[in-house]
Structures are given as structure tokens and as C-alpha cells.
């Protein structure tokens, strides 16, 4: 680089040679100017990832450190960045935001190319920030498959989605099957809500196989929803069907589960809630199980005597003392906990 001028008014020009492990070599020619508080530059000619880039960038490092970025990319090979998704992409990106606190408004235009040997295109806008993940006219197409997003899940209106995924194998070698439907999701802390109609056929998630999946709003007056899995094979157990019914408009507040295998039937009822919807993955679910009824081949049955506490969060769960009465005048009491990667505890009494 050549830099000239004074700290309050300076210019630079030059080029960069880019070398990094597992990435093809690249070159970028830059011309810019700046002051003590800001910097602007133009990428005149860039050769990266086997393709070409050009654009403009501006950064103000005072206050919240606002920035803008506009880039045009042509035939970038993305395999070095994402080996599972080999392909070539072109398009235009414009970003406005700030670093402190971080926020970003991203506009993607004319995204086009191939991913995993399938034509890929898309565009739209995404806005990121604390408690914000807003999509506007955001659409991705891969071959005959479509995903469309509009809205923000952190608001009461929620995130609207339309999906017609002809083959989940587009996303990973460990996935397969078709999934399509539409709906909306809100994780607003006051009125979280999920309303959707989804169907899936011949689904594969690693070692788990599902012949049919159906999710729909409940036909009862409880304002809930119903998820039905037919022909579920986990690799260790085959279920003829599993039905999970939400009995409350708020997701995960009150749920009944009915599971059937060739020789057994189980009924469960859970009541609780997400601790903090603004951090639903980290805060976890806290409540209890109030009904457990197990019947095996009309020969053995177990019934939960009274509700037991249950807490579930990422990487751990804890089940409080739960006592079951059996059909043969027997009683089993147990409590257990688990924490990743493999810290499992179980204590049980049989009487």
C-alpha cells in the first residue's frame, strides 16, 4: 500500500495478495481515503475464491461505529468456505449497520448460481440486532424447491413462512424426504404463537426415518396444534404413530403425547412453559409431567401416582421423584438427571 497525507486527511492505494489455508489465492486492488474518525474505500478489482468482487466500504470508528458495504460478486466458489455445499454463486449485497451495539440491515439482490449441483437463486432483506431478526421479501430457490420468509419472530405478528422443499437432501447428505407447508411463528415474550400446516413424506434425519409427518392447528377450541408422526423408526424402536397435541394457544405450555408400537401404548401429559422466550433455547422449559400411563401387550401397565417435576434445557434435563403403580401390585419410584456430554444419573426403588 501507498499512504499519503495527514492523519486528519489521508489517502491510500494499493493491492493485497490473499493467502490462507484451504483457500485459493486471491488479489484485491483498493483505493481509499480517511480522517481520524472515518475511512472509505473502493474495491476496484478483486479476484477471490476463483471469482471476481468489486464494491465500496465505509467505516466510522467514533461513537457506535457505523458502517456501509456494497459488494458485487461474480462466480465465487463457496466450497472452501462450506465443503458440504459445493457450488458457485453470484450476486449483489448491500449492508448498513453499526458495531456498538451491533445491528445490520442486509439487502441481497440477484443471488444466482448452483449449490450441490442444483440451480440456486434468491434475494431479499434481513435485519439483525438485539431481539431482532426481520426478513422482508426473502426468498431462496433451489431447483424446484422454495423457501420464503417475511416478518420477525420476535414481534407479535411473527415470522411468516412458505416452504416447498422437494428433497431435504439439498441441505445435507444426512437428510431426505419432502416437506411443504406454510404458517407463522412468534416468540414474543408475551404472546408466543405457532400457527402452521406442514406435511412431510419419507423423511430421513440421520438414522431416524419418518414415513409421514403432519402438523396443523388444532380442530378443538383450545387454540393449540397437533403434530402426528406415522411410521417412526429410530433405529432402535419402531413406532406405529406418535401424536403430540398442544392444548394451549401458547406453544409448549400444555401437551399430551400418545405413542403406539406394535405391542405397547403410552399416554403422557406435560404442563409447564419456556422460562424466557427471548432466550428460549438457553433458558429451557420448566414444569412437570402429570399423567403417565403405559400398557404393554395387555399384560403389564404402569400409572404415575402423582405429578413429577421436569426441567429441560440445552444439554441437560432433570426429572424429579416419580412413582408408578403397576398392574401386579408393584411400585416403582425413580428420579434422574442428565448433562452433556454423558453425565447421567438414575436412582430407583422397586417395592
PDB file of C-alpha atoms in Angstrom, residues 26-319:
ATOM      1  CA  UNK A  26      -6.567 -14.094  -4.318  1.00  0.00           C
ATOM      2  CA  UNK A  27      -5.768 -10.469  -5.087  1.00  0.00           C
ATOM      3  CA  UNK A  28      -7.646  -7.253  -4.265  1.00  0.00           C
ATOM      4  CA  UNK A  29      -6.907  -3.709  -5.518  1.00  0.00           C
ATOM      5  CA  UNK A  30      -8.101  -0.959  -3.162  1.00  0.00           C
ATOM      6  CA  UNK A  31      -8.226   2.845  -3.309  1.00  0.00           C
ATOM      7  CA  UNK A  32      -9.488   4.887  -0.356  1.00  0.00           C
ATOM      8  CA  UNK A  33      -9.269   7.908   1.913  1.00  0.00           C
ATOM      9  CA  UNK A  34      -9.901   8.724   5.537  1.00  0.00           C
ATOM     10  CA  UNK A  35      -9.666  11.016   8.550  1.00  0.00           C
ATOM     11  CA  UNK A  36      -9.103  10.485  12.254  1.00  0.00           C
ATOM     12  CA  UNK A  37     -12.725   9.309  12.597  1.00  0.00           C
ATOM     13  CA  UNK A  38     -13.622   7.533   9.358  1.00  0.00           C
ATOM     14  CA  UNK A  39     -12.492   5.602   6.322  1.00  0.00           C
ATOM     15  CA  UNK A  40     -13.950   4.985   2.863  1.00  0.00           C
ATOM     16  CA  UNK A  41     -12.568   2.740   0.154  1.00  0.00           C
ATOM     17  CA  UNK A  42     -13.397   1.270  -3.222  1.00  0.00           C
ATOM     18  CA  UNK A  43     -12.501  -2.258  -4.227  1.00  0.00           C
ATOM     19  CA  UNK A  44     -11.551  -1.631  -7.833  1.00  0.00           C
ATOM     20  CA  UNK A  45     -10.687  -5.165  -8.813  1.00  0.00           C
ATOM     21  CA  UNK A  46     -10.725  -8.309  -6.747  1.00  0.00           C
ATOM     22  CA  UNK A  47     -10.035 -11.927  -7.514  1.00  0.00           C
ATOM     23  CA  UNK A  48     -11.123 -14.230  -4.650  1.00  0.00           C
ATOM     24  CA  UNK A  49     -12.493 -17.780  -4.338  1.00  0.00           C
ATOM     25  CA  UNK A  50     -11.973 -18.282  -8.049  1.00  0.00           C
ATOM     26  CA  UNK A  51     -14.312 -15.395  -8.917  1.00  0.00           C
ATOM     27  CA  UNK A  52     -14.411 -11.606  -9.021  1.00  0.00           C
ATOM     28  CA  UNK A  53     -15.557  -8.966  -6.490  1.00  0.00           C
ATOM     29  CA  UNK A  54     -15.852  -5.183  -6.534  1.00  0.00           C
ATOM     30  CA  UNK A  55     -17.560  -2.611  -4.362  1.00  0.00           C
ATOM     31  CA  UNK A  56     -17.377   0.107  -1.724  1.00  0.00           C
ATOM     32  CA  UNK A  57     -16.894   0.165   2.045  1.00  0.00           C
ATOM     33  CA  UNK A  58     -17.135   2.917   4.661  1.00  0.00           C
ATOM     34  CA  UNK A  59     -16.486   2.824   8.407  1.00  0.00           C
ATOM     35  CA  UNK A  60     -16.737   5.485  11.091  1.00  0.00           C
ATOM     36  CA  UNK A  61     -14.867   4.389  14.243  1.00  0.00           C
ATOM     37  CA  UNK A  62     -16.351   7.030  16.512  1.00  0.00           C
ATOM     38  CA  UNK A  63     -19.499   6.572  18.589  1.00  0.00           C
ATOM     39  CA  UNK A  64     -21.476   3.452  17.642  1.00  0.00           C
ATOM     40  CA  UNK A  65     -19.062   2.824  14.720  1.00  0.00           C
ATOM     41  CA  UNK A  66     -21.500   2.868  11.785  1.00  0.00           C
ATOM     42  CA  UNK A  67     -20.525   1.160   8.534  1.00  0.00           C
ATOM     43  CA  UNK A  68     -21.777   0.546   4.996  1.00  0.00           C
ATOM     44  CA  UNK A  69     -20.719  -2.083   2.498  1.00  0.00           C
ATOM     45  CA  UNK A  70     -21.714  -2.704  -1.112  1.00  0.00           C
ATOM     46  CA  UNK A  71     -20.298  -5.675  -2.997  1.00  0.00           C
ATOM     47  CA  UNK A  72     -20.851  -7.274  -6.375  1.00  0.00           C
ATOM     48  CA  UNK A  73     -19.656 -10.872  -6.673  1.00  0.00           C
ATOM     49  CA  UNK A  74     -19.319 -12.972  -9.806  1.00  0.00           C
ATOM     50  CA  UNK A  75     -18.800 -16.749  -9.815  1.00  0.00           C
ATOM     51  CA  UNK A  76     -17.438 -17.204  -6.300  1.00  0.00           C
ATOM     52  CA  UNK A  77     -16.637 -20.800  -5.435  1.00  0.00           C
ATOM     53  CA  UNK A  78     -18.099 -21.451  -1.976  1.00  0.00           C
ATOM     54  CA  UNK A  79     -16.777 -24.992  -1.411  1.00  0.00           C
ATOM     55  CA  UNK A  80     -13.661 -23.801   0.511  1.00  0.00           C
ATOM     56  CA  UNK A  81     -15.943 -21.954   2.954  1.00  0.00           C
ATOM     57  CA  UNK A  82     -18.638 -24.650   3.191  1.00  0.00           C
ATOM     58  CA  UNK A  83     -17.329 -28.033   1.985  1.00  0.00           C
ATOM     59  CA  UNK A  84     -20.736 -29.672   2.389  1.00  0.00           C
ATOM     60  CA  UNK A  85     -22.254 -27.160  -0.046  1.00  0.00           C
ATOM     61  CA  UNK A  86     -20.016 -27.061  -3.135  1.00  0.00           C
ATOM     62  CA  UNK A  87     -21.104 -24.568  -5.742  1.00  0.00           C
ATOM     63  CA  UNK A  88     -20.648 -21.220  -7.445  1.00  0.00           C
ATOM     64  CA  UNK A  89     -22.632 -18.074  -6.588  1.00  0.00           C
ATOM     65  CA  UNK A  90     -23.009 -14.562  -7.984  1.00  0.00           C
ATOM     66  CA  UNK A  91     -24.971 -11.577  -6.721  1.00  0.00           C
ATOM     67  CA  UNK A  92     -25.022  -8.159  -5.083  1.00  0.00           C
ATOM     68  CA  UNK A  93     -25.006  -7.350  -1.368  1.00  0.00           C
ATOM     69  CA  UNK A  94     -25.577  -4.038   0.402  1.00  0.00           C
ATOM     70  CA  UNK A  95     -25.151  -3.717   4.179  1.00  0.00           C
ATOM     71  CA  UNK A  96     -25.763  -0.847   6.606  1.00  0.00           C
ATOM     72  CA  UNK A  97     -25.175  -1.153  10.319  1.00  0.00           C
ATOM     73  CA  UNK A  98     -23.141  -0.341  13.371  1.00  0.00           C
ATOM     74  CA  UNK A  99     -20.729  -2.231  15.610  1.00  0.00           C
ATOM     75  CA  UNK A 100     -21.711  -0.972  19.099  1.00  0.00           C
ATOM     76  CA  UNK A 101     -24.289  -2.259  19.786  1.00  0.00           C
ATOM     77  CA  UNK A 102     -24.244  -4.473  16.740  1.00  0.00           C
ATOM     78  CA  UNK A 103     -27.008  -4.106  14.176  1.00  0.00           C
ATOM     79  CA  UNK A 104     -27.148  -4.935  10.492  1.00  0.00           C
ATOM     80  CA  UNK A 105     -29.518  -4.296   7.593  1.00  0.00           C
ATOM     81  CA  UNK A 106     -28.599  -6.596   4.734  1.00  0.00           C
ATOM     82  CA  UNK A 107     -30.052  -6.499   1.215  1.00  0.00           C
ATOM     83  CA  UNK A 108     -29.295  -9.348  -1.198  1.00  0.00           C
ATOM     84  CA  UNK A 109     -30.063  -8.954  -4.907  1.00  0.00           C
ATOM     85  CA  UNK A 110     -29.824 -11.249  -7.911  1.00  0.00           C
ATOM     86  CA  UNK A 111     -28.333 -14.178  -6.000  1.00  0.00           C
ATOM     87  CA  UNK A 112     -27.735 -16.867  -8.601  1.00  0.00           C
ATOM     88  CA  UNK A 113     -25.622 -19.959  -9.208  1.00  0.00           C
ATOM     89  CA  UNK A 114     -25.501 -23.626  -8.283  1.00  0.00           C
ATOM     90  CA  UNK A 115     -25.235 -25.386  -4.906  1.00  0.00           C
ATOM     91  CA  UNK A 116     -24.722 -29.157  -4.634  1.00  0.00           C
ATOM     92  CA  UNK A 117     -25.115 -29.316  -8.450  1.00  0.00           C
ATOM     93  CA  UNK A 118     -28.614 -27.785  -8.301  1.00  0.00           C
ATOM     94  CA  UNK A 119     -29.539 -24.309  -9.642  1.00  0.00           C
ATOM     95  CA  UNK A 120     -29.801 -21.819  -6.773  1.00  0.00           C
ATOM     96  CA  UNK A 121     -31.247 -18.295  -6.665  1.00  0.00           C
ATOM     97  CA  UNK A 122     -32.684 -15.831  -4.211  1.00  0.00           C
ATOM     98  CA  UNK A 123     -32.799 -12.381  -2.696  1.00  0.00           C
ATOM     99  CA  UNK A 124     -34.439 -10.179  -0.097  1.00  0.00           C
ATOM    100  CA  UNK A 125     -33.594  -8.293   3.064  1.00  0.00           C
ATOM    101  CA  UNK A 126     -32.540  -9.319   6.575  1.00  0.00           C
ATOM    102  CA  UNK A 127     -32.295  -7.024   9.618  1.00  0.00           C
ATOM    103  CA  UNK A 128     -30.295  -8.221  12.643  1.00  0.00           C
ATOM    104  CA  UNK A 129     -29.933  -6.707  16.090  1.00  0.00           C
ATOM    105  CA  UNK A 130     -30.654  -7.299  19.780  1.00  0.00           C
ATOM    106  CA  UNK A 131     -34.034  -9.032  19.884  1.00  0.00           C
ATOM    107  CA  UNK A 132     -34.488  -8.580  16.154  1.00  0.00           C
ATOM    108  CA  UNK A 133     -34.382 -10.950  13.185  1.00  0.00           C
ATOM    109  CA  UNK A 134     -36.555  -9.426  10.473  1.00  0.00           C
ATOM    110  CA  UNK A 135     -36.954 -10.780   6.947  1.00  0.00           C
ATOM    111  CA  UNK A 136     -38.507  -8.830   4.091  1.00  0.00           C
ATOM    112  CA  UNK A 137     -39.419 -10.490   0.786  1.00  0.00           C
ATOM    113  CA  UNK A 138     -36.673 -13.024   1.469  1.00  0.00           C
ATOM    114  CA  UNK A 139     -36.740 -15.966  -0.924  1.00  0.00           C
ATOM    115  CA  UNK A 140     -34.449 -18.873  -1.755  1.00  0.00           C
ATOM    116  CA  UNK A 141     -34.984 -21.297  -4.636  1.00  0.00           C
ATOM    117  CA  UNK A 142     -33.017 -24.459  -5.292  1.00  0.00           C
ATOM    118  CA  UNK A 143     -34.213 -26.405  -8.293  1.00  0.00           C
ATOM    119  CA  UNK A 144     -37.973 -26.897  -7.765  1.00  0.00           C
ATOM    120  CA  UNK A 145     -37.728 -26.147  -4.018  1.00  0.00           C
ATOM    121  CA  UNK A 146     -38.756 -22.838  -2.441  1.00  0.00           C
ATOM    122  CA  UNK A 147     -38.373 -21.121   0.940  1.00  0.00           C
ATOM    123  CA  UNK A 148     -39.976 -17.704   1.506  1.00  0.00           C
ATOM    124  CA  UNK A 149     -39.731 -15.654   4.743  1.00  0.00           C
ATOM    125  CA  UNK A 150     -41.379 -12.390   5.775  1.00  0.00           C
ATOM    126  CA  UNK A 151     -41.540 -10.820   9.233  1.00  0.00           C
ATOM    127  CA  UNK A 152     -39.790 -11.022  12.595  1.00  0.00           C
ATOM    128  CA  UNK A 153     -40.311 -13.921  15.056  1.00  0.00           C
ATOM    129  CA  UNK A 154     -39.574 -11.585  17.999  1.00  0.00           C
ATOM    130  CA  UNK A 155     -42.710  -9.497  17.293  1.00  0.00           C
ATOM    131  CA  UNK A 156     -46.369 -10.314  17.998  1.00  0.00           C
ATOM    132  CA  UNK A 157     -47.034 -10.504  14.239  1.00  0.00           C
ATOM    133  CA  UNK A 158     -44.296 -13.107  13.953  1.00  0.00           C
ATOM    134  CA  UNK A 159     -42.355 -14.595  11.065  1.00  0.00           C
ATOM    135  CA  UNK A 160     -44.410 -15.822   8.124  1.00  0.00           C
ATOM    136  CA  UNK A 161     -43.013 -18.680   6.062  1.00  0.00           C
ATOM    137  CA  UNK A 162     -43.816 -20.704   2.970  1.00  0.00           C
ATOM    138  CA  UNK A 163     -41.822 -23.843   2.232  1.00  0.00           C
ATOM    139  CA  UNK A 164     -41.930 -26.384  -0.574  1.00  0.00           C
ATOM    140  CA  UNK A 165     -38.805 -28.477  -0.138  1.00  0.00           C
ATOM    141  CA  UNK A 166     -38.903 -31.280  -2.688  1.00  0.00           C
ATOM    142  CA  UNK A 167     -35.872 -33.027  -1.190  1.00  0.00           C
ATOM    143  CA  UNK A 168     -34.157 -32.253   2.108  1.00  0.00           C
ATOM    144  CA  UNK A 169     -31.013 -33.813   0.647  1.00  0.00           C
ATOM    145  CA  UNK A 170     -30.394 -30.344  -0.825  1.00  0.00           C
ATOM    146  CA  UNK A 171     -29.286 -29.268   2.670  1.00  0.00           C
ATOM    147  CA  UNK A 172     -27.293 -32.275   3.854  1.00  0.00           C
ATOM    148  CA  UNK A 173     -26.335 -35.805   2.905  1.00  0.00           C
ATOM    149  CA  UNK A 174     -27.957 -36.982   6.163  1.00  0.00           C
ATOM    150  CA  UNK A 175     -31.385 -35.609   5.210  1.00  0.00           C
ATOM    151  CA  UNK A 176     -34.024 -36.803   2.734  1.00  0.00           C
ATOM    152  CA  UNK A 177     -37.734 -36.560   2.000  1.00  0.00           C
ATOM    153  CA  UNK A 178     -40.204 -33.848   1.064  1.00  0.00           C
ATOM    154  CA  UNK A 179     -41.531 -31.120   3.376  1.00  0.00           C
ATOM    155  CA  UNK A 180     -44.029 -28.427   2.447  1.00  0.00           C
ATOM    156  CA  UNK A 181     -46.432 -26.039   4.134  1.00  0.00           C
ATOM    157  CA  UNK A 182     -46.923 -22.507   5.408  1.00  0.00           C
ATOM    158  CA  UNK A 183     -47.522 -20.685   8.664  1.00  0.00           C
ATOM    159  CA  UNK A 184     -46.223 -18.120  11.135  1.00  0.00           C
ATOM    160  CA  UNK A 185     -44.081 -18.225  14.267  1.00  0.00           C
ATOM    161  CA  UNK A 186     -43.849 -15.674  17.084  1.00  0.00           C
ATOM    162  CA  UNK A 187     -41.538 -15.989  20.097  1.00  0.00           C
ATOM    163  CA  UNK A 188     -42.765 -12.700  21.536  1.00  0.00           C
ATOM    164  CA  UNK A 189     -42.313 -12.919  25.321  1.00  0.00           C
ATOM    165  CA  UNK A 190     -45.978 -12.032  25.996  1.00  0.00           C
ATOM    166  CA  UNK A 191     -47.863 -13.928  23.287  1.00  0.00           C
ATOM    167  CA  UNK A 192     -45.673 -16.633  21.691  1.00  0.00           C
ATOM    168  CA  UNK A 193     -47.542 -18.467  18.952  1.00  0.00           C
ATOM    169  CA  UNK A 194     -47.133 -21.064  16.235  1.00  0.00           C
ATOM    170  CA  UNK A 195     -49.771 -21.457  13.546  1.00  0.00           C
ATOM    171  CA  UNK A 196     -48.964 -23.666  10.582  1.00  0.00           C
ATOM    172  CA  UNK A 197     -49.878 -26.511   8.296  1.00  0.00           C
ATOM    173  CA  UNK A 198     -46.962 -28.771   7.350  1.00  0.00           C
ATOM    174  CA  UNK A 199     -46.717 -32.176   5.729  1.00  0.00           C
ATOM    175  CA  UNK A 200     -43.707 -34.377   5.202  1.00  0.00           C
ATOM    176  CA  UNK A 201     -43.234 -37.634   3.311  1.00  0.00           C
ATOM    177  CA  UNK A 202     -40.496 -40.284   3.602  1.00  0.00           C
ATOM    178  CA  UNK A 203     -38.341 -38.124   5.831  1.00  0.00           C
ATOM    179  CA  UNK A 204     -34.821 -39.087   6.875  1.00  0.00           C
ATOM    180  CA  UNK A 205     -32.899 -37.346   9.666  1.00  0.00           C
ATOM    181  CA  UNK A 206     -29.682 -39.315  10.061  1.00  0.00           C
ATOM    182  CA  UNK A 207     -30.723 -42.702  11.460  1.00  0.00           C
ATOM    183  CA  UNK A 208     -34.338 -41.630  12.061  1.00  0.00           C
ATOM    184  CA  UNK A 209     -36.969 -42.457   9.443  1.00  0.00           C
ATOM    185  CA  UNK A 210     -40.499 -40.982   9.344  1.00  0.00           C
ATOM    186  CA  UNK A 211     -42.996 -42.260   6.800  1.00  0.00           C
ATOM    187  CA  UNK A 212     -45.324 -39.278   7.231  1.00  0.00           C
ATOM    188  CA  UNK A 213     -45.341 -36.058   9.259  1.00  0.00           C
ATOM    189  CA  UNK A 214     -48.326 -33.757   9.661  1.00  0.00           C
ATOM    190  CA  UNK A 215     -48.542 -30.561  11.701  1.00  0.00           C
ATOM    191  CA  UNK A 216     -51.716 -28.490  11.819  1.00  0.00           C
ATOM    192  CA  UNK A 217     -53.707 -26.136  14.000  1.00  0.00           C
ATOM    193  CA  UNK A 218     -55.996 -27.981  16.394  1.00  0.00           C
ATOM    194  CA  UNK A 219     -59.610 -28.563  15.363  1.00  0.00           C
ATOM    195  CA  UNK A 220     -60.613 -28.171  19.030  1.00  0.00           C
ATOM    196  CA  UNK A 221     -61.376 -24.918  20.860  1.00  0.00           C
ATOM    197  CA  UNK A 222     -58.103 -24.961  22.802  1.00  0.00           C
ATOM    198  CA  UNK A 223     -56.252 -22.884  20.203  1.00  0.00           C
ATOM    199  CA  UNK A 224     -53.437 -25.404  20.121  1.00  0.00           C
ATOM    200  CA  UNK A 225     -51.891 -27.611  17.446  1.00  0.00           C
ATOM    201  CA  UNK A 226     -51.317 -31.255  16.576  1.00  0.00           C
ATOM    202  CA  UNK A 227     -48.162 -32.993  15.367  1.00  0.00           C
ATOM    203  CA  UNK A 228     -48.627 -36.537  14.076  1.00  0.00           C
ATOM    204  CA  UNK A 229     -45.734 -38.817  13.124  1.00  0.00           C
ATOM    205  CA  UNK A 230     -46.614 -42.059  11.344  1.00  0.00           C
ATOM    206  CA  UNK A 231     -44.157 -44.895  10.862  1.00  0.00           C
ATOM    207  CA  UNK A 232     -41.314 -43.556  13.037  1.00  0.00           C
ATOM    208  CA  UNK A 233     -38.189 -45.736  13.085  1.00  0.00           C
ATOM    209  CA  UNK A 234     -35.413 -44.522  15.410  1.00  0.00           C
ATOM    210  CA  UNK A 235     -33.129 -47.436  14.559  1.00  0.00           C
ATOM    211  CA  UNK A 236     -33.782 -48.946  18.000  1.00  0.00           C
ATOM    212  CA  UNK A 237     -37.568 -48.680  18.228  1.00  0.00           C
ATOM    213  CA  UNK A 238     -40.363 -48.600  15.670  1.00  0.00           C
ATOM    214  CA  UNK A 239     -43.485 -46.579  16.477  1.00  0.00           C
ATOM    215  CA  UNK A 240     -46.683 -47.058  14.528  1.00  0.00           C
ATOM    216  CA  UNK A 241     -47.604 -43.491  15.425  1.00  0.00           C
ATOM    217  CA  UNK A 242     -46.846 -40.628  17.813  1.00  0.00           C
ATOM    218  CA  UNK A 243     -49.291 -37.765  18.292  1.00  0.00           C
ATOM    219  CA  UNK A 244     -48.253 -34.638  20.207  1.00  0.00           C
ATOM    220  CA  UNK A 245     -51.153 -32.287  20.878  1.00  0.00           C
ATOM    221  CA  UNK A 246     -50.701 -28.763  22.230  1.00  0.00           C
ATOM    222  CA  UNK A 247     -53.679 -27.969  24.461  1.00  0.00           C
ATOM    223  CA  UNK A 248     -52.985 -24.253  24.832  1.00  0.00           C
ATOM    224  CA  UNK A 249     -52.525 -21.369  22.368  1.00  0.00           C
ATOM    225  CA  UNK A 250     -49.043 -20.779  23.842  1.00  0.00           C
ATOM    226  CA  UNK A 251     -46.632 -23.375  22.455  1.00  0.00           C
ATOM    227  CA  UNK A 252     -45.192 -25.914  24.918  1.00  0.00           C
ATOM    228  CA  UNK A 253     -47.429 -24.887  27.825  1.00  0.00           C
ATOM    229  CA  UNK A 254     -49.678 -27.963  27.975  1.00  0.00           C
ATOM    230  CA  UNK A 255     -49.051 -31.018  25.803  1.00  0.00           C
ATOM    231  CA  UNK A 256     -50.429 -34.522  25.560  1.00  0.00           C
ATOM    232  CA  UNK A 257     -48.472 -37.330  23.929  1.00  0.00           C
ATOM    233  CA  UNK A 258     -49.922 -40.586  22.629  1.00  0.00           C
ATOM    234  CA  UNK A 259     -47.446 -43.164  21.291  1.00  0.00           C
ATOM    235  CA  UNK A 260     -48.158 -46.621  19.884  1.00  0.00           C
ATOM    236  CA  UNK A 261     -45.907 -49.513  18.939  1.00  0.00           C
ATOM    237  CA  UNK A 262     -46.944 -52.970  17.777  1.00  0.00           C
ATOM    238  CA  UNK A 263     -47.241 -54.186  21.367  1.00  0.00           C
ATOM    239  CA  UNK A 264     -47.365 -51.107  23.609  1.00  0.00           C
ATOM    240  CA  UNK A 265     -49.230 -47.865  24.183  1.00  0.00           C
ATOM    241  CA  UNK A 266     -48.168 -44.797  26.172  1.00  0.00           C
ATOM    242  CA  UNK A 267     -50.034 -41.647  27.225  1.00  0.00           C
ATOM    243  CA  UNK A 268     -48.359 -38.619  28.818  1.00  0.00           C
ATOM    244  CA  UNK A 269     -49.400 -35.106  29.817  1.00  0.00           C
ATOM    245  CA  UNK A 270     -46.880 -32.283  30.306  1.00  0.00           C
ATOM    246  CA  UNK A 271     -47.581 -28.841  31.796  1.00  0.00           C
ATOM    247  CA  UNK A 272     -45.054 -26.016  32.060  1.00  0.00           C
ATOM    248  CA  UNK A 273     -43.568 -23.224  29.985  1.00  0.00           C
ATOM    249  CA  UNK A 274     -40.449 -21.820  28.387  1.00  0.00           C
ATOM    250  CA  UNK A 275     -38.638 -19.890  31.117  1.00  0.00           C
ATOM    251  CA  UNK A 276     -37.738 -16.920  28.881  1.00  0.00           C
ATOM    252  CA  UNK A 277     -38.996 -16.725  25.305  1.00  0.00           C
ATOM    253  CA  UNK A 278     -36.394 -14.086  24.426  1.00  0.00           C
ATOM    254  CA  UNK A 279     -33.797 -16.827  25.070  1.00  0.00           C
ATOM    255  CA  UNK A 280     -35.944 -19.920  24.668  1.00  0.00           C
ATOM    256  CA  UNK A 281     -33.045 -22.191  23.655  1.00  0.00           C
ATOM    257  CA  UNK A 282     -30.830 -21.176  26.571  1.00  0.00           C
ATOM    258  CA  UNK A 283     -33.446 -20.745  29.299  1.00  0.00           C
ATOM    259  CA  UNK A 284     -35.144 -24.079  28.655  1.00  0.00           C
ATOM    260  CA  UNK A 285     -38.535 -25.495  29.677  1.00  0.00           C
ATOM    261  CA  UNK A 286     -39.677 -25.903  33.283  1.00  0.00           C
ATOM    262  CA  UNK A 287     -42.751 -27.701  34.535  1.00  0.00           C
ATOM    263  CA  UNK A 288     -43.798 -31.248  35.184  1.00  0.00           C
ATOM    264  CA  UNK A 289     -45.415 -34.417  33.930  1.00  0.00           C
ATOM    265  CA  UNK A 290     -48.847 -35.089  35.476  1.00  0.00           C
ATOM    266  CA  UNK A 291     -50.018 -38.155  33.562  1.00  0.00           C
ATOM    267  CA  UNK A 292     -48.070 -41.247  32.521  1.00  0.00           C
ATOM    268  CA  UNK A 293     -49.908 -44.390  31.519  1.00  0.00           C
ATOM    269  CA  UNK A 294     -48.034 -47.316  29.956  1.00  0.00           C
ATOM    270  CA  UNK A 295     -49.651 -50.535  28.701  1.00  0.00           C
ATOM    271  CA  UNK A 296     -47.641 -53.400  27.281  1.00  0.00           C
ATOM    272  CA  UNK A 297     -49.402 -56.194  25.361  1.00  0.00           C
ATOM    273  CA  UNK A 298     -52.356 -56.069  27.786  1.00  0.00           C
ATOM    274  CA  UNK A 299     -50.096 -57.819  30.312  1.00  0.00           C
ATOM    275  CA  UNK A 300     -48.271 -55.036  32.122  1.00  0.00           C
ATOM    276  CA  UNK A 301     -49.273 -51.494  32.952  1.00  0.00           C
ATOM    277  CA  UNK A 302     -47.737 -48.585  34.843  1.00  0.00           C
ATOM    278  CA  UNK A 303     -49.532 -45.461  36.084  1.00  0.00           C
ATOM    279  CA  UNK A 304     -47.930 -42.313  37.516  1.00  0.00           C
ATOM    280  CA  UNK A 305     -49.259 -41.810  41.052  1.00  0.00           C
ATOM    281  CA  UNK A 306     -48.768 -38.028  41.260  1.00  0.00           C
ATOM    282  CA  UNK A 307     -47.163 -35.248  39.188  1.00  0.00           C
ATOM    283  CA  UNK A 308     -43.373 -35.093  38.965  1.00  0.00           C
ATOM    284  CA  UNK A 309     -41.216 -32.065  38.215  1.00  0.00           C
ATOM    285  CA  UNK A 310     -39.323 -31.862  34.922  1.00  0.00           C
ATOM    286  CA  UNK A 311     -36.763 -29.355  33.638  1.00  0.00           C
ATOM    287  CA  UNK A 312     -35.245 -29.425  30.160  1.00  0.00           C
ATOM    288  CA  UNK A 313     -32.663 -27.071  28.684  1.00  0.00           C
ATOM    289  CA  UNK A 314     -29.920 -27.313  26.090  1.00  0.00           C
ATOM    290  CA  UNK A 315     -27.614 -30.152  27.066  1.00  0.00           C
ATOM    291  CA  UNK A 316     -29.397 -31.220  30.259  1.00  0.00           C
ATOM    292  CA  UNK A 317     -32.611 -32.378  31.904  1.00  0.00           C
ATOM    293  CA  UNK A 318     -33.779 -33.240  35.418  1.00  0.00           C
ATOM    294  CA  UNK A 319     -36.753 -35.436  36.371  1.00  0.00           C
TER     295      UNK A 319
END
